[in-house]
Coordinates of C-alpha atoms and ligand atoms in Angstrom, one line a residue:
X112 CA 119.4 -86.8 69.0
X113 CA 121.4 -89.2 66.8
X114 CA 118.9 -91.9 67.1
X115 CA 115.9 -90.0 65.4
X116 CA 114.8 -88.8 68.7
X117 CA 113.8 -85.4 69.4
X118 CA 113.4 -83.9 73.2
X119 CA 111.8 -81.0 74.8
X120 CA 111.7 -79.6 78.4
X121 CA 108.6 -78.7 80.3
X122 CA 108.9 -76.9 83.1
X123 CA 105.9 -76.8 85.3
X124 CA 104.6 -73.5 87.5
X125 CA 108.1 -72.3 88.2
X126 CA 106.2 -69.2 89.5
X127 CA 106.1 -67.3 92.0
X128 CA 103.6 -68.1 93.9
X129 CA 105.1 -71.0 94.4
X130 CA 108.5 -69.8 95.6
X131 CA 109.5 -69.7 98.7
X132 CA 111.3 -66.7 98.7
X133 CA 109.5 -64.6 98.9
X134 CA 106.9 -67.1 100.5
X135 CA 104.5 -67.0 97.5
X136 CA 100.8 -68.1 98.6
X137 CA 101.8 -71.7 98.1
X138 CA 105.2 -71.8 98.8
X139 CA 107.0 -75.1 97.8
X140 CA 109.9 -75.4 100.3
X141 CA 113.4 -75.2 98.7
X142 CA 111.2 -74.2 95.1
X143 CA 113.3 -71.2 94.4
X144 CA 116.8 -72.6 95.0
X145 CA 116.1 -74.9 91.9
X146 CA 116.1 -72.1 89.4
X147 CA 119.6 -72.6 88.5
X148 CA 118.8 -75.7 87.7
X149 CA 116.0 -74.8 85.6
X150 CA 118.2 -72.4 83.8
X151 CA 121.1 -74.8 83.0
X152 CA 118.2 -77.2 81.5
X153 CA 116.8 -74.4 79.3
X154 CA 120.6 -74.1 77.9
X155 CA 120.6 -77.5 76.7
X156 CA 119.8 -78.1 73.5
X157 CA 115.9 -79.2 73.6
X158 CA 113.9 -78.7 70.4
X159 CA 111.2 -77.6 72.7
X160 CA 111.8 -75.7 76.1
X161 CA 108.2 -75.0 76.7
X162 CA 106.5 -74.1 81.1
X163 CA 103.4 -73.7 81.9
X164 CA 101.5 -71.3 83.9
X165 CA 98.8 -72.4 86.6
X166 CA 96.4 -69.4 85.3
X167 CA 93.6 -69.2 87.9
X168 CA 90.4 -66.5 88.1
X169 CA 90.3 -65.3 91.3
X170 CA 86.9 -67.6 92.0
X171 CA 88.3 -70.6 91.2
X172 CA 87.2 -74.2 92.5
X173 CA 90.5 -75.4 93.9
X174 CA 90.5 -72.3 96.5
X175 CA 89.3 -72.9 100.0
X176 CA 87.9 -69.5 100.0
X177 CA 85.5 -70.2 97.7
X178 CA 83.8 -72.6 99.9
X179 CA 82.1 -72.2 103.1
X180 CA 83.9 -74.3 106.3
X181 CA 86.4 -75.4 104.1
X182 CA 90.5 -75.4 105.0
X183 CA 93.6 -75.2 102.4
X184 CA 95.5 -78.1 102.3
X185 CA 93.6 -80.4 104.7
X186 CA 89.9 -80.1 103.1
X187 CA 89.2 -82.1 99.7
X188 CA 86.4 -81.5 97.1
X189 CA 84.6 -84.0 95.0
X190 CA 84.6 -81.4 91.6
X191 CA 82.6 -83.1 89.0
X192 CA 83.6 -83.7 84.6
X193 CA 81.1 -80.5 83.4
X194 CA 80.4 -82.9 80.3
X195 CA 79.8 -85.9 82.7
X196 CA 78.7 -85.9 86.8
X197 CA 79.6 -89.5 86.9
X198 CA 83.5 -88.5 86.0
X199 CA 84.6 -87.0 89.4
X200 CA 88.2 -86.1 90.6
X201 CA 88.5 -85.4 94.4
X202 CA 91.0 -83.1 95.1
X203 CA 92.7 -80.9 97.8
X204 CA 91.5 -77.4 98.4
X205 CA 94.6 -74.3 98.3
X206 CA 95.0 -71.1 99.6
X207 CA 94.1 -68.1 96.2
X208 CA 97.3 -68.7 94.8
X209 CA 98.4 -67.9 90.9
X210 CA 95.6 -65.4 90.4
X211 CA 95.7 -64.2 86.7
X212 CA 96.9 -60.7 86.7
X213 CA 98.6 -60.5 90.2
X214 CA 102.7 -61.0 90.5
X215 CA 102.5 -64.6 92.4
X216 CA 101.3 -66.2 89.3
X217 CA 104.3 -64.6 87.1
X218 CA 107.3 -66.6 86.9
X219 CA 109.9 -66.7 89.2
X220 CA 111.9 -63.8 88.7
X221 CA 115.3 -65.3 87.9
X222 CA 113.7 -68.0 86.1
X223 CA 115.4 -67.7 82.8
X224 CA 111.8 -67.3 80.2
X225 CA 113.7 -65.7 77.4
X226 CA 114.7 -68.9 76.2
X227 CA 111.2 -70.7 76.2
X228 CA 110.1 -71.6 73.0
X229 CA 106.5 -72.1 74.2
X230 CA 104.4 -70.8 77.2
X231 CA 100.9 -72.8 78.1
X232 CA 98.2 -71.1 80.3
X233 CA 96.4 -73.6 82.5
X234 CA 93.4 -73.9 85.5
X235 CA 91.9 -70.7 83.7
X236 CA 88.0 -73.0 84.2
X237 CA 86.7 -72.0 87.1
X238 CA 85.0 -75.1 87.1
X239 CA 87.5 -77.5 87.1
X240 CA 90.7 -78.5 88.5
X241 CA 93.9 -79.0 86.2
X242 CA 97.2 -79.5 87.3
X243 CA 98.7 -81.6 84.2
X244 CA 99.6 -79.3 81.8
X245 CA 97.8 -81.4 78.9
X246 CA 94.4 -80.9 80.5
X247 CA 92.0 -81.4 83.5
X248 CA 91.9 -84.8 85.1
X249 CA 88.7 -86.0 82.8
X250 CA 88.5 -88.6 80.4
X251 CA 84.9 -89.9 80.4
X252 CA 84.7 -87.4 78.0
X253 CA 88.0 -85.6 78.0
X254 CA 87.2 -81.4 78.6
X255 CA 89.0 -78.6 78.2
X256 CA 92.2 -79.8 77.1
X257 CA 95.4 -77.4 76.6
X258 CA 97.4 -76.9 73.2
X259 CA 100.3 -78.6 75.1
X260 CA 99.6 -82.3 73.3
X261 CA 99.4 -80.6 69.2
X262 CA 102.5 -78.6 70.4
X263 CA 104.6 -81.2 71.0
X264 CA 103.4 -83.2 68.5
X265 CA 103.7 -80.7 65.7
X266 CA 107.1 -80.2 66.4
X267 CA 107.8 -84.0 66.4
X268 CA 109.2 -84.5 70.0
X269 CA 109.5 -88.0 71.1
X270 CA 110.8 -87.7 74.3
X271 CA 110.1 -85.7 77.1
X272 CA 112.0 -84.3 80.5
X273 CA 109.7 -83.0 83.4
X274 CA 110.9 -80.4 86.1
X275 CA 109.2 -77.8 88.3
X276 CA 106.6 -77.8 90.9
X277 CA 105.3 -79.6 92.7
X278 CA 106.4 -82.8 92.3
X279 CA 102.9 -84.9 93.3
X280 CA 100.4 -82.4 92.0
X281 CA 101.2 -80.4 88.6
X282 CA 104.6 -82.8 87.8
X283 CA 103.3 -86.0 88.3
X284 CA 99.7 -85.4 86.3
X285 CA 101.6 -83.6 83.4
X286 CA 104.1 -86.5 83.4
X287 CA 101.6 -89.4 83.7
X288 CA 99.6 -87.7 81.1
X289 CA 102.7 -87.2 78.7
X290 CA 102.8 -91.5 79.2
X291 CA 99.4 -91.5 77.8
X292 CA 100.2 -89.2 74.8
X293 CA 102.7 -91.5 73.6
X294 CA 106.1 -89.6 74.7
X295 CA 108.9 -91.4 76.5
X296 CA 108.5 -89.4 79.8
X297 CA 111.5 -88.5 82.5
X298 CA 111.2 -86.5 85.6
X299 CA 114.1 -85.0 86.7
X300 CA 113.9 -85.7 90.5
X301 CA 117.0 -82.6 91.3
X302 CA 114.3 -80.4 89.2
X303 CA 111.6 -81.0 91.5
X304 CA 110.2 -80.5 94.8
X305 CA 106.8 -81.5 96.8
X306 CA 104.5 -79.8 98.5
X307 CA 104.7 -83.3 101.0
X308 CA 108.4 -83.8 101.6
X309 CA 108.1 -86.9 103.6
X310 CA 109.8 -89.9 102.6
X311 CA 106.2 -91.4 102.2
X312 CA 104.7 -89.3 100.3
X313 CA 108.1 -89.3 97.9
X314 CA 108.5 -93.0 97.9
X315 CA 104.4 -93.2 97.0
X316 CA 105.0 -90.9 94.4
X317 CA 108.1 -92.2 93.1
X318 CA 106.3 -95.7 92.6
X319 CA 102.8 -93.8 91.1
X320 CA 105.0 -92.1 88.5
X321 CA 106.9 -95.5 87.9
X322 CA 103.7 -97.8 87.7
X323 CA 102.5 -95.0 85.0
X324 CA 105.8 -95.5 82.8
X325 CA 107.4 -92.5 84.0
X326 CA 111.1 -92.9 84.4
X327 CA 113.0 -90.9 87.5
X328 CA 116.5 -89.5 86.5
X329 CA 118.7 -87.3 88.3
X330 CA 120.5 -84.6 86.2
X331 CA 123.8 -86.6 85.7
X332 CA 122.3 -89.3 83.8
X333 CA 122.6 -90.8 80.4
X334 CA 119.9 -89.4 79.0
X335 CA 120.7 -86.0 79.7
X336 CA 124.0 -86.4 78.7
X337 CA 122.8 -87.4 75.2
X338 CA 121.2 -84.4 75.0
X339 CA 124.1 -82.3 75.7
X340 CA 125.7 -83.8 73.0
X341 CA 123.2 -83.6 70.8
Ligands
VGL46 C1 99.8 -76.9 91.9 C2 98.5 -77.0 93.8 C3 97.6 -76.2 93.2 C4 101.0 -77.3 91.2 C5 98.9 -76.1 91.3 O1 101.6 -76.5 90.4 O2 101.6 -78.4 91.5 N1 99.6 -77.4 93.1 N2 97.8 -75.7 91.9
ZN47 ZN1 96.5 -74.2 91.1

């Protein structure tokens, strides 16, 4: 950009699993009509269009299966830092969804990956939960952090626009997170959907991201703009 600022894309778990339609295993209503949307971003100009991949084994922690009386969705689970048992995130237990290996965890097939410039594998730890694409929820130490941070870096991005699902779990950690790294972080709210599609969950949401430094934007905004004429 003219003013020495330099802007990537990161588009979270556009995959199929996700979709809903087909219904993936944790289908994100109204996920799949967004991939045009996706696909106009990735035309844009970004010095970095990287996604990510939730990457799961098929035993992994965030699955309801895995645990005995437990229900996807409505059931939580205190999963502890593996460097720290004081550092605990409590999160919400999911149907097996984005098992490595099977087609739900591909990307959604007219999502436009030929033009990605990067691709990051995430939640591969059994162990853990992670939906930010930077790394699990830990900080007490931090564990098992992604390349996503020395990528972005490396290339000297300054700026950077969120999209893709869901909007409360994998959008708003990676977008909080990109806050922390330093980045001047947008989501694009038409490039997003939640799991919860209340208007309570999405106003909470909207005012978590906000609190955190995240901006909202719609896609005709300025800053988008600038980077069409970039
Ligand atoms: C996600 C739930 C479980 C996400 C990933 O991509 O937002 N949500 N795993
Ligand atoms: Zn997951």
């Amino acid at each position: 950009m003219a003013d020495g600022r330099k802007a990537a894309l990161a588009c979270i778990d556009v995959q199929e699993d996700f979709c809903d339609n087909p219904d993936g295993a944790l289908a994100v209503k109204g996920a799949c009509a967004l991939t045009p949307i996706w696909n106009e971003l990735l035309s844009l100009p970004f010095a970095v269009k990287l996604a990510t991949r939730d990457y799961h084994p098929r035993d992994h922690v965030s699955f309801a299966s895995q645990h005995k009386g437990k229900q996807p969705f409505t059931s939580t689970l205190k999963v502890k830092n593996p460097e720290n048992e004081q550092d605990v995130f409590t999160t919400t237990l999911w149907p097996d969804h984005c098992v490595q290996g099977t087609l739900g965890c591909e990307y959604i097939s007219q999502f436009a990956r030929s033009k990605l410039t990067h691709s990051i594998e995430k939640g591969q730890d059994k162990r853990v939960e992670m939906y930010s694409g930077f790394g699990p929820p830990y900080r007490n130490p931090k564990f098992g952090m992604t390349e996503m941070e020395d990528v972005l870096k490396k290339e000297g991005i300054t700026d950077l626009f969120v999209v893709g699902l869901a909007f409360e779990y994998c959008v708003k950690y990676t977008a909080i997170d990109a806050v922390a790294c330093g980045f001047r972080t947008f989501v694009i709210e038409d490039g997003t959907k939640a799991v919860d599609q209340s208007e309570q969950n999405l106003t909470a949401v909207r005012k978590e991201l906000q609190d955190n430094g995240v901006v909202l934007i719609k896609l005709f905004s300025l800053e988008l703009e600038k980077i069409k004429k970039s």
